Amino acid sequence: MMMKAAQFKAGGPDGLYIGEVPVPTPLEKEVLIKVVASAINRADTLQRKGLYPPPPGSSDILGLEAVGIVHQLGTGCTRWNVGDPVMALLPGGGNAEYVTAHEDLLMKIPDSINFTAAAAIPEVWLTAFQLLHTIGKVTKGERVLIHGGGSGVGTALTQLVKLAGGIPIVTAGSLQKLEKAKSLGAVAGFNYKTEKFSDGVLAATSGKGVDIILDCVGGSFYEQNIEVIAMEGRWVIYGLMGGGSINGDILSKLLRKRITITGTTLRTRSIEYKRELISNFTRVAMPHFESGYLQVVIDTIFPLDKLSEAHAMMESNTNNGKIIIQINSNNKDEL
């Protein structure tokens, strides 16, 4: 069997194309999913540029998440049945008509949302949950600064901070993104393009600063981050959109405030780590999708053959929420 899948020549979005490749065969403890929808993430754009290769042994097809129907079971699978609707966290391969996934890295799609909306959950919400809880260890009442507040991860983080009883504050690059963040629960938001966000954050916290910074920017925000982080604050870096180089008196400022800095990614983590993350997320957060307290935020839905346009949108930083890739019909009767 052959399938359509995202292929690319390293470089810009115009190097993306849809090719025909063999349908993967599920290995032990894996399932084969007929994909309804997938999505794109910043990691996909980096892989396309040749800067972020997939983990060894993983598919080189783009796509870190997928939703669809279980089509076939590999040997030893006990948790799922053929025909089950599922969401999958992937190391790659999601931008295709079929993908294999380890059975422990699947989640049930909430009854209240359809396949397309569910495609906005796996990578983004698990990343956000990991940043806030597994690494950031947020507690009730803590102030949390979220950079990239209009991104998929940013819109998820704002809601998760609120759910945890924290106080979310965001930065973003447009008034529209800031207004959306406030509608999701942010108590304050600042446009990093037009103002010094550190002044706003300190004013909003009565000079106390923030207990946690969740940072997808890196170098270009370093000095302002140092200004706003509170004593013994936790600074979690998960992206370097603003570069990885920092100049100046770095260590003494970290030392004086007793700051803990942690860098993290999710894609290359072990199956065991991801299994525990999914278990915790399912227990703590998933019921709130059913109730409507948590909501997926989707900016645009592209068909698979418009993948290059989706990448161009992400790299322009104009999206407010998730960019979804529709691959098959949402109608269960057609799957």
CSV table of C-alpha atoms in Angstrom, one decimal:
chain,number,residue,atom,x,y,z
A,1,MET,CA,0.0,0.0,0.0
A,2,MET,CA,1.1,3.6,-0.8
A,3,MET,CA,0.0,6.8,0.9
A,4,LYS,CA,0.3,10.5,0.4
A,5,ALA,CA,2.8,12.2,2.8
A,6,ALA,CA,4.7,15.4,3.3
A,7,GLN,CA,8.1,15.4,1.7
A,8,PHE,CA,10.6,18.3,1.4
A,9,LYS,CA,13.8,19.6,0.1
A,10,ALA,CA,15.8,21.3,2.9
A,11,GLY,CA,15.2,25.0,2.8
A,12,GLY,CA,12.1,27.3,2.7
A,13,PRO,CA,8.4,26.4,2.6
A,14,ASP,CA,8.5,26.2,-1.2
A,15,GLY,CA,10.5,23.0,-0.9
A,16,LEU,CA,7.6,21.1,0.6
A,17,TYR,CA,5.6,18.8,-1.6
A,18,ILE,CA,3.3,15.8,-1.3
A,19,GLY,CA,4.8,12.5,-2.4
A,20,GLU,CA,3.7,8.8,-2.5
A,21,VAL,CA,5.4,6.6,0.1
A,22,PRO,CA,4.7,3.1,1.5
A,23,VAL,CA,2.2,2.9,4.3
A,24,PRO,CA,4.2,2.0,7.5
A,25,THR,CA,3.8,-1.3,9.2
A,26,PRO,CA,3.1,-1.3,13.0
A,27,LEU,CA,5.8,-2.9,15.1
A,28,GLU,CA,5.3,-4.6,18.4
A,29,LYS,CA,3.1,-2.4,20.7
A,30,GLU,CA,2.4,-0.1,17.9
A,31,VAL,CA,-0.9,0.8,16.1
A,32,LEU,CA,-1.5,2.0,12.6
A,33,ILE,CA,-3.7,5.0,12.4
A,34,LYS,CA,-5.7,6.3,9.4
A,35,VAL,CA,-5.1,10.0,9.9
A,36,VAL,CA,-8.0,12.5,9.8
A,37,ALA,CA,-6.0,15.6,10.8
A,38,SER,CA,-2.5,16.6,11.9
A,39,ALA,CA,-0.9,19.9,12.6
A,40,ILE,CA,2.4,21.8,12.3
A,41,ASN,CA,4.7,22.9,15.1
A,42,ARG,CA,7.8,25.0,15.2
A,43,ALA,CA,9.9,21.8,15.2
A,44,ASP,CA,8.5,21.0,11.8
A,45,THR,CA,9.8,24.2,10.3
A,46,LEU,CA,13.2,23.6,11.8
A,47,GLN,CA,13.3,20.0,10.5
A,48,ARG,CA,12.3,21.3,7.0
A,49,LYS,CA,15.3,23.7,7.2
A,50,GLY,CA,17.6,20.8,8.1
A,51,LEU,CA,18.2,22.1,11.7
A,52,TYR,CA,16.2,19.5,13.7
A,53,PRO,CA,16.4,15.9,12.5
A,54,PRO,CA,14.0,13.3,13.9
A,55,PRO,CA,15.2,11.0,16.7
A,56,PRO,CA,17.0,7.9,15.5
A,57,GLY,CA,14.6,5.2,14.2
A,58,SER,CA,11.7,7.7,13.8
A,59,SER,CA,9.9,8.6,10.6
A,60,ASP,CA,11.5,11.5,8.6
A,61,ILE,CA,8.0,12.6,7.6
A,62,LEU,CA,7.0,15.9,9.2
A,63,GLY,CA,4.3,16.0,11.9
A,64,LEU,CA,4.5,15.5,15.7
A,65,GLU,CA,0.8,14.7,16.3
A,66,ALA,CA,-2.1,13.1,14.5
A,67,VAL,CA,-5.7,12.2,15.2
A,68,GLY,CA,-7.7,9.5,13.4
A,69,ILE,CA,-9.0,5.9,13.6
A,70,VAL,CA,-7.0,2.8,14.7
A,71,HIS,CA,-6.7,0.9,11.4
A,72,GLN,CA,-4.4,-2.0,12.4
A,73,LEU,CA,-2.8,-3.4,15.6
A,74,GLY,CA,0.8,-4.5,15.9
A,75,THR,CA,1.7,-7.6,17.9
A,76,GLY,CA,1.2,-7.3,21.7
A,77,CYS,CA,-1.2,-4.4,21.6
A,78,THR,CA,-3.8,-4.6,24.4
A,79,ARG,CA,-5.1,-1.1,25.0
A,80,TRP,CA,-6.9,-0.2,21.8
A,81,ASN,CA,-9.2,-1.8,19.2
A,82,VAL,CA,-9.5,-1.4,15.5
A,83,GLY,CA,-12.0,1.5,14.9
A,84,ASP,CA,-11.1,3.4,18.0
A,85,PRO,CA,-10.8,7.2,17.5
A,86,VAL,CA,-7.5,8.4,19.0
A,87,MET,CA,-5.1,11.3,19.4
A,88,ALA,CA,-1.4,10.4,19.0
A,89,LEU,CA,1.9,12.1,20.3
A,90,LEU,CA,4.5,11.3,17.7
A,91,PRO,CA,8.3,11.8,17.1
A,92,GLY,CA,7.4,12.3,13.4
A,93,GLY,CA,5.2,11.0,10.6
A,94,GLY,CA,1.9,12.8,11.3
A,95,ASN,CA,1.6,14.8,8.1
A,96,ALA,CA,0.5,11.7,6.1
A,97,GLU,CA,-2.5,9.5,5.4
A,98,TYR,CA,-1.3,6.8,7.8
A,99,VAL,CA,1.1,6.8,10.7
A,100,THR,CA,2.2,4.3,13.4
A,101,ALA,CA,2.4,5.2,17.1
A,102,HIS,CA,3.2,3.4,20.3
A,103,GLU,CA,0.0,2.3,22.0
A,104,ASP,CA,1.0,4.0,25.2
A,105,LEU,CA,1.3,7.4,23.4
A,106,LEU,CA,-2.4,7.5,22.3
A,107,MET,CA,-5.3,9.3,24.0
A,108,LYS,CA,-9.0,9.0,23.7
A,109,ILE,CA,-10.6,11.9,21.8
A,110,PRO,CA,-12.9,13.8,24.1
A,111,ASP,CA,-16.6,13.3,23.1
A,112,SER,CA,-17.2,17.0,23.0
A,113,ILE,CA,-14.8,17.8,20.1
A,114,ASN,CA,-14.3,16.5,16.6
A,115,PHE,CA,-11.2,15.1,14.9
A,116,THR,CA,-10.1,18.4,13.5
A,117,ALA,CA,-10.3,20.2,16.9
A,118,ALA,CA,-8.6,17.2,18.6
A,119,ALA,CA,-5.6,17.7,16.3
A,120,ALA,CA,-4.8,20.8,18.2
A,121,ILE,CA,-4.3,18.9,21.5
A,122,PRO,CA,-1.4,16.3,21.5
A,123,GLU,CA,1.9,18.1,21.0
A,124,VAL,CA,0.8,21.6,22.1
A,125,TRP,CA,-1.1,20.7,25.2
A,126,LEU,CA,1.3,18.0,26.4
A,127,THR,CA,4.2,20.4,25.8
A,128,ALA,CA,2.4,23.1,27.8
A,129,PHE,CA,1.5,20.6,30.6
A,130,GLN,CA,5.1,19.5,30.8
A,131,LEU,CA,6.5,23.0,31.0
A,132,LEU,CA,4.1,24.1,33.7
A,133,HIS,CA,3.7,21.1,35.9
A,134,THR,CA,6.5,18.5,35.3
A,135,ILE,CA,9.3,21.1,35.1
A,136,GLY,CA,7.9,24.4,36.3
A,137,LYS,CA,6.1,22.7,39.2
A,138,VAL,CA,3.5,25.5,39.5
A,139,THR,CA,1.6,26.0,42.7
A,140,LYS,CA,-1.6,27.9,43.4
A,141,GLY,CA,-1.2,31.7,43.5
A,142,GLU,CA,2.1,31.8,41.6
A,143,ARG,CA,2.6,34.4,38.9
A,144,VAL,CA,3.6,32.9,35.5
A,145,LEU,CA,5.0,34.8,32.5
A,146,ILE,CA,4.2,33.2,29.2
A,147,HIS,CA,6.1,34.3,26.1
A,148,GLY,CA,4.5,33.7,22.7
A,149,GLY,CA,1.1,34.1,24.2
A,150,GLY,CA,-0.6,33.8,20.8
A,151,SER,CA,1.0,30.5,19.8
A,152,GLY,CA,-0.6,27.1,20.2
A,153,VAL,CA,1.5,26.4,23.3
A,154,GLY,CA,1.0,29.9,24.6
A,155,THR,CA,-2.8,29.7,24.4
A,156,ALA,CA,-2.7,26.3,26.1
A,157,LEU,CA,-0.4,27.5,28.8
A,158,THR,CA,-2.6,30.5,29.7
A,159,GLN,CA,-5.6,28.2,30.3
A,160,LEU,CA,-3.5,25.6,32.2
A,161,VAL,CA,-2.1,28.3,34.5
A,162,LYS,CA,-5.6,29.5,35.3
A,163,LEU,CA,-6.7,25.9,35.9
A,164,ALA,CA,-3.9,25.4,38.4
A,165,GLY,CA,-4.9,28.5,40.3
A,166,GLY,CA,-1.9,30.5,39.0
A,167,ILE,CA,-1.8,34.0,37.6
A,168,PRO,CA,-1.0,34.1,33.8
A,169,ILE,CA,0.7,37.1,32.2
A,170,VAL,CA,1.6,37.0,28.5
A,171,THR,CA,3.7,38.7,25.9
A,172,ALA,CA,2.7,38.6,22.2
A,173,GLY,CA,3.3,40.6,19.0
A,174,SER,CA,-0.1,42.0,18.3
A,175,LEU,CA,-3.1,43.5,20.0
A,176,GLN,CA,-5.3,40.8,18.6
A,177,LYS,CA,-3.2,38.1,20.3
A,178,LEU,CA,-3.1,39.9,23.6
A,179,GLU,CA,-6.9,40.3,23.5
A,180,LYS,CA,-7.3,36.6,22.8
A,181,ALA,CA,-5.0,35.7,25.7
A,182,LYS,CA,-7.0,37.9,28.1
A,183,SER,CA,-10.2,36.1,27.0
A,184,LEU,CA,-8.5,32.8,27.9
A,185,GLY,CA,-7.6,34.1,31.4
A,186,ALA,CA,-4.5,36.2,31.2
A,187,VAL,CA,-4.6,39.0,33.8
A,188,ALA,CA,-2.2,41.2,31.8
A,189,GLY,CA,-0.5,41.2,28.4
A,190,PHE,CA,2.3,43.2,26.7
A,191,ASN,CA,3.3,43.8,23.1
A,192,TYR,CA,7.0,43.1,23.0
A,193,LYS,CA,7.2,44.9,19.6
A,194,THR,CA,5.9,48.2,20.9
A,195,GLU,CA,6.9,48.3,24.6
A,196,LYS,CA,9.4,47.1,27.2
A,197,PHE,CA,7.4,44.2,28.6
A,198,SER,CA,9.5,44.1,31.8
A,199,ASP,CA,8.1,47.5,32.9
A,200,GLY,CA,4.6,46.3,32.3
A,201,VAL,CA,5.1,43.0,34.2
A,202,LEU,CA,6.6,44.7,37.2
A,203,ALA,CA,3.8,47.2,37.3
A,204,ALA,CA,1.2,44.4,37.0
A,205,THR,CA,2.8,42.5,39.9
A,206,SER,CA,3.3,45.6,42.1
A,207,GLY,CA,7.1,45.1,41.7
A,208,LYS,CA,7.1,41.5,42.9
A,209,GLY,CA,7.9,40.0,39.5
A,210,VAL,CA,7.0,36.5,38.4
A,211,ASP,CA,7.7,33.1,39.9
A,212,ILE,CA,7.9,31.2,36.6
A,213,ILE,CA,8.9,32.2,33.1
A,214,LEU,CA,8.0,29.9,30.3
A,215,ASP,CA,10.3,31.0,27.5
A,216,CYS,CA,10.2,30.1,23.8
A,217,VAL,CA,12.3,33.2,22.8
A,218,GLY,CA,15.7,32.9,24.5
A,219,GLY,CA,18.5,35.4,23.9
A,220,SER,CA,16.7,38.5,22.9
A,221,PHE,CA,14.5,38.5,26.0
A,222,TYR,CA,17.2,37.7,28.4
A,223,GLU,CA,17.8,41.1,30.1
A,224,GLN,CA,14.1,41.8,30.5
A,225,ASN,CA,13.5,38.3,31.9
A,226,ILE,CA,16.2,38.8,34.5
A,227,GLU,CA,14.5,42.0,35.5
A,228,VAL,CA,11.1,40.5,36.1
A,229,ILE,CA,11.9,37.1,37.6
A,230,ALA,CA,11.4,36.9,41.3
A,231,MET,CA,13.8,35.6,43.9
A,232,GLU,CA,14.2,31.8,43.5
A,233,GLY,CA,12.2,31.9,40.3
A,234,ARG,CA,12.1,29.1,37.8
A,235,TRP,CA,12.9,29.9,34.2
A,236,VAL,CA,12.0,27.2,31.7
A,237,ILE,CA,13.4,27.6,28.2
A,238,TYR,CA,11.8,25.5,25.4
A,239,GLY,CA,12.6,27.5,22.3
A,240,LEU,CA,15.2,30.0,20.9
A,241,MET,CA,13.2,32.1,18.5
A,242,GLY,CA,15.2,35.1,19.6
A,243,GLY,CA,18.6,33.3,19.4
A,244,GLY,CA,20.8,31.3,21.7
A,245,SER,CA,23.6,33.8,22.4
A,246,ILE,CA,23.7,36.1,25.4
A,247,ASN,CA,26.3,38.7,26.2
A,248,GLY,CA,26.9,40.4,29.6
A,249,ASP,CA,27.1,39.7,33.2
A,250,ILE,CA,24.9,36.6,33.2
A,251,LEU,CA,25.9,34.4,36.1
A,252,SER,CA,26.1,37.1,38.8
A,253,LYS,CA,22.5,38.1,38.1
A,254,LEU,CA,21.3,34.5,38.2
A,255,LEU,CA,23.3,34.0,41.4
A,256,ARG,CA,21.9,37.0,43.2
A,257,LYS,CA,18.3,36.0,42.6
A,258,ARG,CA,19.0,32.3,43.1
A,259,ILE,CA,17.3,31.5,39.8
A,260,THR,CA,16.8,28.0,38.4
A,261,ILE,CA,17.1,27.7,34.6
A,262,THR,CA,16.0,24.5,32.9
A,263,GLY,CA,16.0,23.8,29.2
A,264,THR,CA,13.7,21.2,27.8
A,265,THR,CA,12.3,19.5,24.7
A,266,LEU,CA,9.6,16.8,24.4
A,267,ARG,CA,10.2,15.1,21.0
A,268,THR,CA,13.3,13.1,22.0
A,269,ARG,CA,12.1,12.1,25.5
A,270,SER,CA,11.7,8.4,26.2
A,271,ILE,CA,8.4,6.5,25.8
A,272,GLU,CA,8.4,6.0,29.6
A,273,TYR,CA,8.6,9.7,30.2
A,274,LYS,CA,5.9,10.5,27.6
A,275,ARG,CA,3.7,7.7,29.0
A,276,GLU,CA,3.8,9.3,32.5
A,277,LEU,CA,3.2,12.8,31.0
A,278,ILE,CA,0.1,11.5,29.1
A,279,SER,CA,-1.2,9.8,32.2
A,280,ASN,CA,-0.9,12.9,34.3
A,281,PHE,CA,-2.4,15.2,31.6
A,282,THR,CA,-5.3,12.8,31.0
A,283,ARG,CA,-6.0,12.8,34.8
A,284,VAL,CA,-5.6,16.5,35.5
A,285,ALA,CA,-6.6,18.3,32.3
A,286,MET,CA,-8.6,16.1,30.0
A,287,PRO,CA,-11.9,16.2,31.9
A,288,HIS,CA,-11.9,20.0,31.5
A,289,PHE,CA,-12.1,19.7,27.7
A,290,GLU,CA,-15.3,17.7,28.2
A,291,SER,CA,-16.7,20.4,30.5
A,292,GLY,CA,-15.7,23.2,28.2
A,293,TYR,CA,-13.4,24.9,30.7
A,294,LEU,CA,-10.4,24.2,28.5
A,295,GLN,CA,-10.8,25.0,24.8
A,296,VAL,CA,-8.6,24.4,21.8
A,297,VAL,CA,-7.6,27.5,19.9
A,298,ILE,CA,-7.4,27.0,16.1
A,299,ASP,CA,-6.2,29.8,13.7
A,300,THR,CA,-6.4,28.1,10.3
A,301,ILE,CA,-7.1,24.7,8.8
A,302,PHE,CA,-5.2,23.8,5.6
A,303,PRO,CA,-5.5,20.8,3.4
A,304,LEU,CA,-2.4,18.6,3.2
A,305,ASP,CA,-1.6,19.9,-0.3
A,306,LYS,CA,-1.4,23.4,1.1
A,307,LEU,CA,1.3,22.5,3.7
A,308,SER,CA,3.8,25.0,2.3
A,309,GLU,CA,1.3,27.8,3.0
A,310,ALA,CA,0.8,26.5,6.5
A,311,HIS,CA,4.6,26.6,7.1
A,312,ALA,CA,4.8,30.1,5.7
A,313,MET,CA,2.1,31.3,8.0
A,314,MET,CA,3.8,29.8,11.1
A,315,GLU,CA,7.1,31.4,10.1
A,316,SER,CA,5.4,34.8,9.7
A,317,ASN,CA,4.2,34.5,13.3
A,318,THR,CA,0.8,35.8,12.3
A,319,ASN,CA,-1.2,32.8,13.6
A,320,ASN,CA,-3.2,33.1,16.8
A,321,GLY,CA,-3.5,29.6,18.0
A,322,LYS,CA,-2.9,26.3,16.2
A,323,ILE,CA,-2.5,25.6,12.5
A,324,ILE,CA,-4.2,22.3,11.5
A,325,ILE,CA,-3.6,20.1,8.5
A,326,GLN,CA,-6.8,18.3,7.3
A,327,ILE,CA,-6.0,15.0,5.7
A,328,ASN,CA,-9.2,12.9,5.6
A,329,SER,CA,-12.9,13.6,6.2
A,330,ASN,CA,-14.2,14.3,9.7
A,331,ASN,CA,-17.1,12.0,9.0
A,332,LYS,CA,-16.6,8.7,10.9
A,333,ASP,CA,-18.8,6.9,8.3
A,334,GLU,CA,-16.3,7.7,5.6
A,335,LEU,CA,-13.2,6.4,7.5
